[in-house]
CSV table of C-alpha atoms in Angstrom, one decimal:
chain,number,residue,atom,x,y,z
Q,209,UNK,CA,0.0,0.0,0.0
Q,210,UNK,CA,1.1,3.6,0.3
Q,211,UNK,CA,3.0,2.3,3.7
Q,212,UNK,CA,5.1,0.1,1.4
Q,213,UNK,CA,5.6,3.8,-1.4
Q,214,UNK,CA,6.2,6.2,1.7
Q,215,UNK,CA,9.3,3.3,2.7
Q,216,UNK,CA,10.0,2.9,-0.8
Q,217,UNK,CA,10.7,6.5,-1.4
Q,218,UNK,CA,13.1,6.7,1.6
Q,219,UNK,CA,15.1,4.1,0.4
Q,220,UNK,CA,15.6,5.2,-2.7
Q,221,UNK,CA,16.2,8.7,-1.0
Q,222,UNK,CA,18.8,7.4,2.0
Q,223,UNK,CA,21.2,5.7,-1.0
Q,224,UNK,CA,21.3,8.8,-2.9
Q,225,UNK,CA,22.5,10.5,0.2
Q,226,UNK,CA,24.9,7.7,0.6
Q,227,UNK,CA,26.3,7.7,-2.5
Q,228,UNK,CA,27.3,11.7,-2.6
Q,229,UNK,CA,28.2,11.5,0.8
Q,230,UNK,CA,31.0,9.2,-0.9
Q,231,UNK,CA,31.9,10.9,-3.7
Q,232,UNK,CA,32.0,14.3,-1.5
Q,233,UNK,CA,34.9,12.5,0.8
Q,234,UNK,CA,36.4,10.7,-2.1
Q,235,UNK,CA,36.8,14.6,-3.6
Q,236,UNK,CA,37.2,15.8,-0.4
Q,237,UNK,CA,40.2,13.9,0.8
Q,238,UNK,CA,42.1,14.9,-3.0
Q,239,UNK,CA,41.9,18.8,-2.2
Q,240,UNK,CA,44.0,21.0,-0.2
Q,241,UNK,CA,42.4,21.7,2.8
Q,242,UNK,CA,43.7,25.4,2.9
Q,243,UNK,CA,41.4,25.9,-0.4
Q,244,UNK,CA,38.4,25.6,1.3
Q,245,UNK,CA,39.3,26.5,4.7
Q,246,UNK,CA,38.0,30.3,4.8
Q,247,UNK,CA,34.9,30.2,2.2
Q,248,UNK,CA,33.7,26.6,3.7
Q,249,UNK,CA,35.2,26.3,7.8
Q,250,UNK,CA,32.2,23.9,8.4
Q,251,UNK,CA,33.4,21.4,5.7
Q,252,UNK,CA,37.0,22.2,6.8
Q,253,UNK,CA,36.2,20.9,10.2
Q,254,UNK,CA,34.1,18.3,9.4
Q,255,UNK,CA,37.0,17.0,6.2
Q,256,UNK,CA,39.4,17.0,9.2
Q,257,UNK,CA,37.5,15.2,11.5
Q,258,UNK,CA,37.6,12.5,8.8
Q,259,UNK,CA,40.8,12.4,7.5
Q,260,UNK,CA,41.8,11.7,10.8
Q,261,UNK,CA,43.5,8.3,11.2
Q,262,UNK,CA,41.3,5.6,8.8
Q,263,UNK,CA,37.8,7.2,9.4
Q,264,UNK,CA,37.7,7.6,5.8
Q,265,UNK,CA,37.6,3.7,5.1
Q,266,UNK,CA,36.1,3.0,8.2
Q,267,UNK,CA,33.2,5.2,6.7
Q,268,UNK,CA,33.2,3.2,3.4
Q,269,UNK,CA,33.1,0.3,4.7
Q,270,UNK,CA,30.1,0.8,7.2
Q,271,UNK,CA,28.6,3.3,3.5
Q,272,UNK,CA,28.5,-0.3,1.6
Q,273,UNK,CA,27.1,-2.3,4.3
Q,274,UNK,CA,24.1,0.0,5.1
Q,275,UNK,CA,23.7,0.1,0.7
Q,276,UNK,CA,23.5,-3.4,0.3
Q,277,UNK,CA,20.9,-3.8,3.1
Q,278,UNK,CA,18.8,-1.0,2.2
Q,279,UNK,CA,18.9,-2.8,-1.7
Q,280,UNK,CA,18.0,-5.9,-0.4
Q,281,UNK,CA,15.3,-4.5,1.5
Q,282,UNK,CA,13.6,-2.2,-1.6
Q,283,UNK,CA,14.4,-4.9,-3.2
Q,284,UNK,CA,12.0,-7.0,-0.4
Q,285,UNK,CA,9.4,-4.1,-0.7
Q,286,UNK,CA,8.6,-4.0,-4.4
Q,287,UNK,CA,8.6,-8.0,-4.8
Q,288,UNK,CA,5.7,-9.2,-6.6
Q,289,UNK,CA,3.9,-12.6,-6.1
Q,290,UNK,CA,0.7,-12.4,-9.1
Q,291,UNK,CA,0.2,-16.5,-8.5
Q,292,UNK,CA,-3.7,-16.1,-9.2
Q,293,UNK,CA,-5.1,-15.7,-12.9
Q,294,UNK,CA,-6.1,-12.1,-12.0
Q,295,UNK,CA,-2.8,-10.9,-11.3
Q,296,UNK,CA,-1.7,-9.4,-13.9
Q,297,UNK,CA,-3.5,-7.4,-17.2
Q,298,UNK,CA,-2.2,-10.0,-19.4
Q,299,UNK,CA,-0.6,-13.2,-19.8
Q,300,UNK,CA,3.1,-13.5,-17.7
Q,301,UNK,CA,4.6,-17.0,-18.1
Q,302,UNK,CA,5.6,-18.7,-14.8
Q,303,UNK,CA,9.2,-18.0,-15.3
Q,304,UNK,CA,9.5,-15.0,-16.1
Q,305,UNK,CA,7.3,-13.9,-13.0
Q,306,UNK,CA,9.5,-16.2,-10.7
Q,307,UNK,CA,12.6,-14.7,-12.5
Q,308,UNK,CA,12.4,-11.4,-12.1
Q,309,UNK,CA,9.1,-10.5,-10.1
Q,310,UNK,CA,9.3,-12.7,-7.4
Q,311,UNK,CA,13.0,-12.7,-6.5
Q,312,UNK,CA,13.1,-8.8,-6.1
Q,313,UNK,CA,15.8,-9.0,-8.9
Q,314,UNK,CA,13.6,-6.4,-11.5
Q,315,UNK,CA,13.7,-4.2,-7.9
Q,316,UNK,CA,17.2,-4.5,-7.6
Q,317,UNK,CA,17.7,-2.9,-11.2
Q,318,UNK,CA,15.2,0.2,-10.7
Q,319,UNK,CA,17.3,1.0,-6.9
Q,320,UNK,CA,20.5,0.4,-9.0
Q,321,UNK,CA,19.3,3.0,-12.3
Q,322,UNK,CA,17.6,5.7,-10.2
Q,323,UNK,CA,19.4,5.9,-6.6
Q,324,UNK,CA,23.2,4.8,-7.7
């Protein structure tokens, strides 16, 4: 239902945010800190704070974890199980509804194309 949408949406909306918090640090850790220091001291300080020691990597690491759960669970959310006749508008054989509707894999492509 629109429980299942409103989740949906977060997902989608939490990996974006994942994935530029990455690619900000990735970009941020090749720049000299003393470019930015003056126009941007809130990302100095916060660039700092994680260039310290391996909190970089540390924050990739924990990044792909929480990516490949929140797929799985979209993934979870949009999986689709037509077994009646009235399922679907027209006729899907029975393997291509286990292949790709029931098995969250067709989920796993729309998460991949619009959030990453």
């Amino acid at each position: 239902g629109w429980a299942s949408l409103i989740i949906f949406i977060m997902v989608l909306f939490l990996l974006g945010v994942m994935e530029g918090l990455q690619i900000a640090l990735v970009e941020l850790k090749r720049q000299e800190p003393e470019s930015y220091k003056n126009s941007h001291p809130k990302a100095y300080k916060l660039g700092q704070y994680a260039m310290k020691g391996d909190n970089v990597e540390r924050f990739l690491m924990g990044r792909q974890v929480f990516v490949v759960c929140c797929v799985f669970f979209a993934a979870k959310l949009t999986t689709i199980h037509g077994n009646s006749e009235s399922g679907f508008l027209f006729y899907v054989p029975d393997w291509v509804q286990a292949l790709f509707l029931e098995t969250g894999l067709l989920a796993c492509v729309v998460v991949v194309i619009i959030a990453q």
